[in-house]
PDB file of C-alpha atoms in Angstrom:
ATOM      1  CA  MET Q 209      22.726   7.904   9.807  1.00  0.00           C
ATOM      2  CA  SER Q 210      22.009  10.580   7.182  1.00  0.00           C
ATOM      3  CA  THR Q 211      19.741  13.461   8.124  1.00  0.00           C
ATOM      4  CA  PHE Q 212      19.155  17.025   7.054  1.00  0.00           C
ATOM      5  CA  THR Q 213      17.230  19.851   8.699  1.00  0.00           C
ATOM      6  CA  THR Q 214      14.479  21.708   6.872  1.00  0.00           C
ATOM      7  CA  THR Q 215      13.996  25.459   7.043  1.00  0.00           C
ATOM      8  CA  ASP Q 216      11.355  25.024   9.766  1.00  0.00           C
ATOM      9  CA  GLY Q 217      13.777  22.991  11.903  1.00  0.00           C
ATOM     10  CA  THR Q 218      12.481  19.486  11.178  1.00  0.00           C
ATOM     11  CA  GLU Q 219      15.155  16.789  11.002  1.00  0.00           C
ATOM     12  CA  ILE Q 220      14.517  14.415   8.096  1.00  0.00           C
ATOM     13  CA  PHE Q 221      16.119  10.976   7.835  1.00  0.00           C
ATOM     14  CA  TYR Q 222      17.118   9.704   4.401  1.00  0.00           C
ATOM     15  CA  LYS Q 223      18.987   6.900   2.628  1.00  0.00           C
ATOM     16  CA  ASP Q 224      21.338   7.603  -0.284  1.00  0.00           C
ATOM     17  CA  TRP Q 225      22.889   4.534  -1.894  1.00  0.00           C
ATOM     18  CA  GLY Q 226      24.903   3.971  -5.045  1.00  0.00           C
ATOM     19  CA  PRO Q 227      27.241   5.994  -7.266  1.00  0.00           C
ATOM     20  CA  LYS Q 228      26.801   9.711  -6.732  1.00  0.00           C
ATOM     21  CA  ASP Q 229      27.281  10.378 -10.448  1.00  0.00           C
ATOM     22  CA  ALA Q 230      24.611   7.873 -11.534  1.00  0.00           C
ATOM     23  CA  GLN Q 231      21.053   8.823 -12.485  1.00  0.00           C
ATOM     24  CA  PRO Q 232      19.097   9.233  -9.250  1.00  0.00           C
ATOM     25  CA  ILE Q 233      15.823   7.515  -8.407  1.00  0.00           C
ATOM     26  CA  PHE Q 234      13.918   9.100  -5.531  1.00  0.00           C
ATOM     27  CA  PHE Q 235      11.325   7.001  -3.672  1.00  0.00           C
ATOM     28  CA  HIS Q 236       8.324   8.431  -1.787  1.00  0.00           C
ATOM     29  CA  HIS Q 237       6.715   6.093   0.762  1.00  0.00           C
ATOM     30  CA  GLY Q 238       3.069   5.692   1.721  1.00  0.00           C
ATOM     31  CA  TRP Q 239       1.170   6.262   4.955  1.00  0.00           C
ATOM     32  CA  PRO Q 240       2.052   5.463   7.759  1.00  0.00           C
ATOM     33  CA  LEU Q 241       5.329   3.887   6.700  1.00  0.00           C
ATOM     34  CA  SER Q 242       8.936   4.888   6.071  1.00  0.00           C
ATOM     35  CA  SER Q 243      11.709   4.642   3.499  1.00  0.00           C
ATOM     36  CA  ASP Q 244      12.138   1.000   4.578  1.00  0.00           C
ATOM     37  CA  ASP Q 245       9.054   0.165   2.513  1.00  0.00           C
ATOM     38  CA  TRP Q 246      11.205   0.609  -0.595  1.00  0.00           C
ATOM     39  CA  ASP Q 247      14.129  -1.611   0.446  1.00  0.00           C
ATOM     40  CA  ASN Q 248      13.485  -4.197  -2.263  1.00  0.00           C
ATOM     41  CA  GLN Q 249      13.275  -1.595  -5.037  1.00  0.00           C
ATOM     42  CA  MET Q 250      16.286   0.311  -3.720  1.00  0.00           C
ATOM     43  CA  LEU Q 251      18.426  -2.827  -3.607  1.00  0.00           C
ATOM     44  CA  PHE Q 252      17.297  -3.778  -7.106  1.00  0.00           C
ATOM     45  CA  PHE Q 253      17.981  -0.400  -8.701  1.00  0.00           C
ATOM     46  CA  VAL Q 254      21.315   0.143  -6.970  1.00  0.00           C
ATOM     47  CA  SER Q 255      22.357  -3.246  -8.393  1.00  0.00           C
ATOM     48  CA  GLU Q 256      21.388  -1.869 -11.824  1.00  0.00           C
ATOM     49  CA  GLY Q 257      23.813   1.019 -11.368  1.00  0.00           C
ATOM     50  CA  TYR Q 258      21.429   3.765 -10.258  1.00  0.00           C
ATOM     51  CA  ARG Q 259      21.741   6.115  -7.305  1.00  0.00           C
ATOM     52  CA  VAL Q 260      18.737   5.538  -5.030  1.00  0.00           C
ATOM     53  CA  ILE Q 261      17.381   7.940  -2.423  1.00  0.00           C
ATOM     54  CA  ALA Q 262      14.442   7.666  -0.030  1.00  0.00           C
ATOM     55  CA  HIS Q 263      13.439   9.721   2.996  1.00  0.00           C
ATOM     56  CA  ASP Q 264      11.191   9.233   5.996  1.00  0.00           C
ATOM     57  CA  ARG Q 265       8.451  11.846   5.653  1.00  0.00           C
ATOM     58  CA  ARG Q 266       8.243  14.284   8.571  1.00  0.00           C
ATOM     59  CA  GLY Q 267       6.535  12.582  11.511  1.00  0.00           C
ATOM     60  CA  HIS Q 268       7.207   9.149  10.009  1.00  0.00           C
ATOM     61  CA  GLY Q 269       9.933   6.569  10.599  1.00  0.00           C
ATOM     62  CA  ARG Q 270      13.151   8.049  11.966  1.00  0.00           C
ATOM     63  CA  SER Q 271      12.407  11.671  11.118  1.00  0.00           C
ATOM     64  CA  ASN Q 272      11.376  14.142  13.813  1.00  0.00           C
ATOM     65  CA  GLN Q 273       7.976  13.482  15.325  1.00  0.00           C
ATOM     66  CA  THR Q 274       6.901  17.033  14.634  1.00  0.00           C
ATOM     67  CA  ASP Q 275       3.226  17.930  14.865  1.00  0.00           C
ATOM     68  CA  ILE Q 276       3.495  20.772  12.329  1.00  0.00           C
ATOM     69  CA  GLY Q 277       3.663  20.821   8.551  1.00  0.00           C
ATOM     70  CA  HIS Q 278       1.342  17.941   7.812  1.00  0.00           C
ATOM     71  CA  ASP Q 279       0.001  19.068   4.462  1.00  0.00           C
ATOM     72  CA  MET Q 280       0.928  18.203   0.898  1.00  0.00           C
ATOM     73  CA  ASP Q 281       2.654  21.524   0.239  1.00  0.00           C
ATOM     74  CA  THR Q 282       5.044  21.020   3.155  1.00  0.00           C
ATOM     75  CA  TYR Q 283       5.667  17.378   2.293  1.00  0.00           C
ATOM     76  CA  ALA Q 284       6.671  18.421  -1.233  1.00  0.00           C
ATOM     77  CA  ALA Q 285       8.728  21.343   0.087  1.00  0.00           C
ATOM     78  CA  ASP Q 286      10.698  18.961   2.320  1.00  0.00           C
ATOM     79  CA  VAL Q 287      11.470  16.838  -0.748  1.00  0.00           C
ATOM     80  CA  ALA Q 288      12.524  19.930  -2.704  1.00  0.00           C
ATOM     81  CA  GLU Q 289      14.897  20.964   0.090  1.00  0.00           C
ATOM     82  CA  LEU Q 290      16.478  17.502   0.258  1.00  0.00           C
ATOM     83  CA  ILE Q 291      16.876  17.385  -3.513  1.00  0.00           C
ATOM     84  CA  GLN Q 292      18.538  20.788  -3.471  1.00  0.00           C
ATOM     85  CA  GLU Q 293      20.767  19.660  -0.595  1.00  0.00           C
ATOM     86  CA  LEU Q 294      21.892  16.618  -2.617  1.00  0.00           C
ATOM     87  CA  ASP Q 295      21.776  18.548  -5.922  1.00  0.00           C
ATOM     88  CA  LEU Q 296      19.836  15.796  -7.680  1.00  0.00           C
ATOM     89  CA  ARG Q 297      19.201  16.338 -11.390  1.00  0.00           C
ATOM     90  CA  ASN Q 298      17.444  14.301 -14.069  1.00  0.00           C
ATOM     91  CA  ALA Q 299      15.871  12.190 -11.310  1.00  0.00           C
ATOM     92  CA  VAL Q 300      13.100   9.628 -11.569  1.00  0.00           C
ATOM     93  CA  HIS Q 301      10.479  10.013  -8.820  1.00  0.00           C
ATOM     94  CA  ILE Q 302       8.580   6.927  -7.701  1.00  0.00           C
ATOM     95  CA  GLY Q 303       5.759   7.343  -5.194  1.00  0.00           C
ATOM     96  CA  HIS Q 304       3.305   4.921  -3.608  1.00  0.00           C
ATOM     97  CA  SER Q 305      -0.113   5.863  -2.193  1.00  0.00           C
ATOM     98  CA  THR Q 306       0.325   9.086  -0.169  1.00  0.00           C
ATOM     99  CA  GLY Q 307       3.879   9.151  -1.494  1.00  0.00           C
ATOM    100  CA  GLY Q 308       2.390   9.216  -4.982  1.00  0.00           C
ATOM    101  CA  GLY Q 309       0.579  12.394  -4.021  1.00  0.00           C
ATOM    102  CA  GLU Q 310       3.779  13.834  -2.585  1.00  0.00           C
ATOM    103  CA  ALA Q 311       5.687  12.922  -5.755  1.00  0.00           C
ATOM    104  CA  ALA Q 312       3.000  14.463  -7.973  1.00  0.00           C
ATOM    105  CA  ARG Q 313       2.986  17.714  -5.995  1.00  0.00           C
ATOM    106  CA  TYR Q 314       6.792  17.918  -6.088  1.00  0.00           C
ATOM    107  CA  VAL Q 315       7.160  17.023  -9.775  1.00  0.00           C
ATOM    108  CA  ALA Q 316       4.461  19.498 -10.789  1.00  0.00           C
ATOM    109  CA  ARG Q 317       6.459  22.325  -9.191  1.00  0.00           C
ATOM    110  CA  ALA Q 318      10.049  21.130  -9.638  1.00  0.00           C
ATOM    111  CA  GLU Q 319      12.840  23.314 -10.980  1.00  0.00           C
ATOM    112  CA  ALA Q 320      13.733  22.718 -14.613  1.00  0.00           C
ATOM    113  CA  GLY Q 321      16.223  19.885 -15.035  1.00  0.00           C
ATOM    114  CA  ARG Q 322      15.494  18.234 -11.690  1.00  0.00           C
ATOM    115  CA  VAL Q 323      13.012  15.592 -12.928  1.00  0.00           C
ATOM    116  CA  ALA Q 324      13.243  13.173 -15.859  1.00  0.00           C
ATOM    117  CA  LYS Q 325      10.255  10.880 -15.247  1.00  0.00           C
ATOM    118  CA  ALA Q 326       7.830   9.805 -12.545  1.00  0.00           C
ATOM    119  CA  ALA Q 327       5.933   6.662 -11.576  1.00  0.00           C
ATOM    120  CA  LEU Q 328       2.805   6.700  -9.420  1.00  0.00           C
ATOM    121  CA  LEU Q 329       2.008   3.356  -7.754  1.00  0.00           C
ATOM    122  CA  GLY Q 330      -1.373   2.860  -6.105  1.00  0.00           C
ATOM    123  CA  ALA Q 331      -1.319   6.633  -5.780  1.00  0.00           C
ATOM    124  CA  ILE Q 332      -3.991   8.860  -4.243  1.00  0.00           C
ATOM    125  CA  PRO Q 333      -4.290  11.563  -6.973  1.00  0.00           C
ATOM    126  CA  PRO Q 334      -6.387  13.125  -8.183  1.00  0.00           C
ATOM    127  CA  LEU Q 335      -8.688  13.016  -5.082  1.00  0.00           C
ATOM    128  CA  MET Q 336      -9.800  10.210  -2.806  1.00  0.00           C
ATOM    129  CA  LEU Q 337     -12.721  11.884  -1.015  1.00  0.00           C
ATOM    130  CA  LYS Q 338     -16.270  11.782  -2.342  1.00  0.00           C
ATOM    131  CA  THR Q 339     -17.433  15.320  -3.161  1.00  0.00           C
ATOM    132  CA  ASP Q 340     -20.003  16.880  -5.460  1.00  0.00           C
ATOM    133  CA  ALA Q 341     -17.262  17.152  -8.099  1.00  0.00           C
ATOM    134  CA  ASN Q 342     -15.952  13.636  -7.319  1.00  0.00           C
ATOM    135  CA  PRO Q 343     -19.146  11.633  -6.749  1.00  0.00           C
ATOM    136  CA  ASP Q 344     -17.526   8.184  -6.994  1.00  0.00           C
ATOM    137  CA  GLY Q 345     -14.926   8.961  -4.341  1.00  0.00           C
ATOM    138  CA  VAL Q 346     -14.647   7.382  -0.899  1.00  0.00           C
ATOM    139  CA  GLN Q 347     -17.123   8.489   1.755  1.00  0.00           C
ATOM    140  CA  MET Q 348     -15.828  10.785   4.526  1.00  0.00           C
ATOM    141  CA  GLU Q 349     -17.098   8.263   7.082  1.00  0.00           C
ATOM    142  CA  VAL Q 350     -14.365   5.850   5.998  1.00  0.00           C
ATOM    143  CA  PHE Q 351     -11.600   8.321   6.803  1.00  0.00           C
ATOM    144  CA  ASP Q 352     -13.304   9.367  10.034  1.00  0.00           C
ATOM    145  CA  GLY Q 353     -13.246   5.674  10.921  1.00  0.00           C
ATOM    146  CA  PHE Q 354      -9.499   5.515  10.244  1.00  0.00           C
ATOM    147  CA  GLN Q 355      -8.886   8.387  12.650  1.00  0.00           C
ATOM    148  CA  SER Q 356     -11.155   6.888  15.303  1.00  0.00           C
ATOM    149  CA  ALA Q 357      -9.424   3.514  15.042  1.00  0.00           C
ATOM    150  CA  LEU Q 358      -6.002   5.178  15.311  1.00  0.00           C
ATOM    151  CA  ILE Q 359      -7.050   6.984  18.492  1.00  0.00           C
ATOM    152  CA  ALA Q 360      -8.669   3.912  20.027  1.00  0.00           C
ATOM    153  CA  ASN Q 361      -5.831   1.437  19.456  1.00  0.00           C
ATOM    154  CA  ARG Q 362      -3.221   2.399  16.872  1.00  0.00           C
ATOM    155  CA  ALA Q 363      -1.251  -0.826  17.282  1.00  0.00           C
ATOM    156  CA  GLN Q 364      -4.283  -3.014  16.595  1.00  0.00           C
ATOM    157  CA  PHE Q 365      -5.451  -0.778  13.740  1.00  0.00           C
ATOM    158  CA  TYR Q 366      -2.105  -1.092  11.993  1.00  0.00           C
ATOM    159  CA  LEU Q 367      -2.098  -4.842  12.489  1.00  0.00           C
ATOM    160  CA  ASP Q 368      -5.590  -5.073  10.998  1.00  0.00           C
ATOM    161  CA  VAL Q 369      -4.666  -2.979   7.948  1.00  0.00           C
ATOM    162  CA  SER Q 370      -1.508  -4.922   7.158  1.00  0.00           C
ATOM    163  CA  SER Q 371      -3.138  -8.308   7.806  1.00  0.00           C
ATOM    164  CA  GLY Q 372      -6.044  -7.479   5.527  1.00  0.00           C
ATOM    165  CA  PRO Q 373      -6.674  -4.880   2.824  1.00  0.00           C
ATOM    166  CA  PHE Q 374      -3.211  -3.368   2.337  1.00  0.00           C
ATOM    167  CA  PHE Q 375      -1.615  -6.522   0.900  1.00  0.00           C
ATOM    168  CA  GLY Q 376      -4.895  -8.188  -0.031  1.00  0.00           C
ATOM    169  CA  PHE Q 377      -4.290 -10.892   2.554  1.00  0.00           C
ATOM    170  CA  ASN Q 378      -8.047 -10.955   3.234  1.00  0.00           C
ATOM    171  CA  HIS Q 379      -8.583 -12.251  -0.318  1.00  0.00           C
ATOM    172  CA  ASP Q 380      -9.480 -15.913  -0.769  1.00  0.00           C
ATOM    173  CA  GLY Q 381      -6.388 -17.891  -1.708  1.00  0.00           C
ATOM    174  CA  ALA Q 382      -3.950 -15.120  -0.802  1.00  0.00           C
ATOM    175  CA  GLU Q 383      -0.436 -16.198   0.113  1.00  0.00           C
ATOM    176  CA  VAL Q 384      -0.050 -14.471   3.476  1.00  0.00           C
ATOM    177  CA  SER Q 385       3.377 -13.239   4.565  1.00  0.00           C
ATOM    178  CA  GLN Q 386       3.710 -12.725   8.318  1.00  0.00           C
ATOM    179  CA  GLY Q 387       7.034 -11.017   7.682  1.00  0.00           C
ATOM    180  CA  GLN Q 388       5.393  -8.352   5.535  1.00  0.00           C
ATOM    181  CA  ILE Q 389       2.637  -7.855   8.089  1.00  0.00           C
ATOM    182  CA  GLN Q 390       5.153  -7.426  10.900  1.00  0.00           C
ATOM    183  CA  ASN Q 391       7.399  -5.144   8.829  1.00  0.00           C
ATOM    184  CA  TRP Q 392       4.440  -2.903   7.950  1.00  0.00           C
ATOM    185  CA  TRP Q 393       3.422  -2.773  11.623  1.00  0.00           C
ATOM    186  CA  ARG Q 394       7.002  -2.035  12.703  1.00  0.00           C
ATOM    187  CA  GLN Q 395       7.319   0.874  10.300  1.00  0.00           C
ATOM    188  CA  GLY Q 396       3.970   2.304  11.277  1.00  0.00           C
ATOM    189  CA  MET Q 397       4.618   2.167  15.007  1.00  0.00           C
ATOM    190  CA  MET Q 398       7.980   3.948  14.575  1.00  0.00           C
ATOM    191  CA  GLY Q 399       6.205   7.130  13.544  1.00  0.00           C
ATOM    192  CA  SER Q 400       4.207   9.774  15.344  1.00  0.00           C
ATOM    193  CA  ALA Q 401       0.552   9.137  16.180  1.00  0.00           C
ATOM    194  CA  SER Q 402      -0.137  12.852  15.739  1.00  0.00           C
ATOM    195  CA  ALA Q 403       1.530  12.972  12.313  1.00  0.00           C
ATOM    196  CA  HIS Q 404      -0.290   9.850  11.178  1.00  0.00           C
ATOM    197  CA  TYR Q 405      -3.636  11.166  12.412  1.00  0.00           C
ATOM    198  CA  GLN Q 406      -3.163  14.433  10.518  1.00  0.00           C
ATOM    199  CA  CYS Q 407      -1.899  12.650   7.408  1.00  0.00           C
ATOM    200  CA  ILE Q 408      -5.224  10.811   7.054  1.00  0.00           C
ATOM    201  CA  GLU Q 409      -6.802  14.181   6.268  1.00  0.00           C
ATOM    202  CA  VAL Q 410      -3.960  14.980   3.867  1.00  0.00           C
ATOM    203  CA  PHE Q 411      -4.285  11.799   1.809  1.00  0.00           C
ATOM    204  CA  SER Q 412      -8.069  11.830   1.753  1.00  0.00           C
ATOM    205  CA  GLU Q 413      -8.889  15.502   1.137  1.00  0.00           C
ATOM    206  CA  THR Q 414      -6.046  16.886  -1.026  1.00  0.00           C
ATOM    207  CA  ASP Q 415      -7.260  17.591  -4.547  1.00  0.00           C
ATOM    208  CA  GLN Q 416      -4.317  17.124  -6.932  1.00  0.00           C
ATOM    209  CA  THR Q 417      -6.127  17.550 -10.226  1.00  0.00           C
ATOM    210  CA  GLU Q 418      -4.062  20.618 -11.089  1.00  0.00           C
ATOM    211  CA  ASP Q 419      -0.814  18.884 -10.113  1.00  0.00           C
ATOM    212  CA  LEU Q 420      -1.472  16.113 -12.617  1.00  0.00           C
ATOM    213  CA  LYS Q 421      -2.350  18.605 -15.346  1.00  0.00           C
ATOM    214  CA  ALA Q 422       0.863  20.555 -14.713  1.00  0.00           C
ATOM    215  CA  ILE Q 423       3.261  17.595 -15.023  1.00  0.00           C
ATOM    216  CA  ASP Q 424       4.942  17.502 -18.431  1.00  0.00           C
ATOM    217  CA  VAL Q 425       7.453  14.646 -17.975  1.00  0.00           C
ATOM    218  CA  PRO Q 426       6.531  11.019 -18.798  1.00  0.00           C
ATOM    219  CA  VAL Q 427       4.557   9.370 -15.999  1.00  0.00           C
ATOM    220  CA  LEU Q 428       3.847   5.672 -15.517  1.00  0.00           C
ATOM    221  CA  VAL Q 429       0.651   5.102 -13.527  1.00  0.00           C
ATOM    222  CA  MET Q 430       0.729   1.638 -11.946  1.00  0.00           C
ATOM    223  CA  HIS Q 431      -2.149   0.176  -9.942  1.00  0.00           C
ATOM    224  CA  GLY Q 432      -3.390  -3.130  -8.592  1.00  0.00           C
ATOM    225  CA  GLU Q 433      -6.855  -3.935  -9.892  1.00  0.00           C
ATOM    226  CA  TYR Q 434      -7.756  -5.438  -6.491  1.00  0.00           C
ATOM    227  CA  ASP Q 435      -6.722  -2.321  -4.554  1.00  0.00           C
ATOM    228  CA  GLN Q 436      -9.035  -2.098  -1.523  1.00  0.00           C
ATOM    229  CA  VAL Q 437      -7.370   1.039  -0.139  1.00  0.00           C
ATOM    230  CA  VAL Q 438      -7.166   3.415  -3.129  1.00  0.00           C
ATOM    231  CA  PRO Q 439      -9.883   2.320  -5.573  1.00  0.00           C
ATOM    232  CA  ILE Q 440      -8.482   2.161  -9.104  1.00  0.00           C
ATOM    233  CA  ALA Q 441     -11.528   3.681 -10.804  1.00  0.00           C
ATOM    234  CA  ASN Q 442     -11.280   6.833  -8.687  1.00  0.00           C
ATOM    235  CA  SER Q 443      -7.503   7.203  -8.943  1.00  0.00           C
ATOM    236  CA  ALA Q 444      -5.398   5.635 -11.694  1.00  0.00           C
ATOM    237  CA  HIS Q 445      -8.174   5.634 -14.315  1.00  0.00           C
ATOM    238  CA  LYS Q 446      -8.764   9.347 -13.717  1.00  0.00           C
ATOM    239  CA  ALA Q 447      -5.114  10.311 -13.207  1.00  0.00           C
ATOM    240  CA  VAL Q 448      -3.885   8.996 -16.540  1.00  0.00           C
ATOM    241  CA  LYS Q 449      -6.487  11.105 -18.356  1.00  0.00           C
ATOM    242  CA  LEU Q 450      -5.260  14.274 -16.623  1.00  0.00           C
ATOM    243  CA  LEU Q 451      -1.584  13.727 -17.399  1.00  0.00           C
ATOM    244  CA  LYS Q 452      -0.030  15.183 -20.543  1.00  0.00           C
ATOM    245  CA  ASN Q 453       2.245  12.171 -21.013  1.00  0.00           C
ATOM    246  CA  GLY Q 454       0.837   9.354 -18.920  1.00  0.00           C
ATOM    247  CA  THR Q 455       0.791   5.585 -19.411  1.00  0.00           C
ATOM    248  CA  LEU Q 456      -1.416   3.223 -17.404  1.00  0.00           C
ATOM    249  CA  LYS Q 457      -0.219  -0.207 -16.264  1.00  0.00           C
ATOM    250  CA  THR Q 458      -2.598  -2.290 -14.153  1.00  0.00           C
ATOM    251  CA  TYR Q 459      -2.165  -5.644 -12.411  1.00  0.00           C
ATOM    252  CA  GLU Q 460      -5.029  -8.110 -12.346  1.00  0.00           C
ATOM    253  CA  GLY Q 461      -5.800  -9.430  -8.880  1.00  0.00           C
ATOM    254  CA  LEU Q 462      -3.057  -7.436  -7.131  1.00  0.00           C
ATOM    255  CA  SER Q 463      -3.504  -5.291  -4.040  1.00  0.00           C
ATOM    256  CA  HIS Q 464      -2.579  -1.827  -2.826  1.00  0.00           C
ATOM    257  CA  GLY Q 465       0.825  -3.130  -1.744  1.00  0.00           C
ATOM    258  CA  PHE Q 466       1.492  -4.867  -5.068  1.00  0.00           C
ATOM    259  CA  PHE Q 467       5.063  -3.607  -5.383  1.00  0.00           C
ATOM    260  CA  ALA Q 468       5.894  -5.327  -2.073  1.00  0.00           C
ATOM    261  CA  THR Q 469       4.087  -8.602  -2.763  1.00  0.00           C
ATOM    262  CA  HIS Q 470       5.294  -8.864  -6.388  1.00  0.00           C
ATOM    263  CA  PRO Q 471       8.598  -6.949  -6.526  1.00  0.00           C
ATOM    264  CA  ASP Q 472      10.136  -8.893  -9.422  1.00  0.00           C
ATOM    265  CA  LEU Q 473       7.183  -8.065 -11.668  1.00  0.00           C
ATOM    266  CA  VAL Q 474       7.005  -4.404 -10.665  1.00  0.00           C
ATOM    267  CA  ASN Q 475      10.768  -3.803 -10.663  1.00  0.00           C
ATOM    268  CA  ALA Q 476      11.043  -5.101 -14.218  1.00  0.00           C
ATOM    269  CA  ASP Q 477       8.227  -2.828 -15.383  1.00  0.00           C
ATOM    270  CA  LEU Q 478       9.784   0.181 -13.641  1.00  0.00           C
ATOM    271  CA  LEU Q 479      13.199  -0.558 -15.145  1.00  0.00           C
ATOM    272  CA  ALA Q 480      11.713  -0.834 -18.630  1.00  0.00           C
ATOM    273  CA  PHE Q 481       9.934   2.516 -18.153  1.00  0.00           C
ATOM    274  CA  ILE Q 482      13.056   4.251 -16.874  1.00  0.00           C
ATOM    275  CA  ASN Q 483      15.191   2.868 -19.693  1.00  0.00           C
ATOM    276  CA  ALA Q 484      12.684   3.658 -22.448  1.00  0.00           C
TER     277      ALA Q 484
END
């Protein structure tokens, strides 16, 4: 099992597959999951000859269940330390949901030569929360409800999320996958309740407008038009306008977890972007 220890003593689990001299693709997972959420994409891209890397964010998956460092700056700093440890250069960063925010924060501040491109899938930037400056954002009461549900019965909350809005399985005519529901629940329950509770504040209240403006590499913004978790109008539609070199790709009728429900479609679009 591959792990490294950050400067604040947190042990981070990661996967590193494929030729070490190939172009690296680094995957950033969403809340409250782990690097396992990217298994399909990692298997696909390693078969295409790439080096693929994914970590379990601190407090998530197999990484230490630390109760410190749950903020976007620390998440991005952990990524920067791992990338320095592995000496990754010319990498493509792919982030989903909260992982999209983590990827954006890292890429915006990365050392020259470390990043080639980025893809943000169902990502939280620029800001999820409704504020005076972001009037069409999500009400604070929604995120308060997430935290209350996590405290009351985390196992049931995670089952409800994965059975319903995350994959769009509450949509009429949806093809429900019990395996995906159970895999989502498994990943979530591996992590720390404290880390997950704190991360709700991170993904809802972190304003990443300046991160998006600072990114100068090509960025593909991908989003399901039926995303019930991160509304497309408040995220992807705004994000692409803030990026210097952004392209928007949306998917009619697809959910927040569209890369998991439709991997063949998404993998082909990612490959075309990376190869362009």
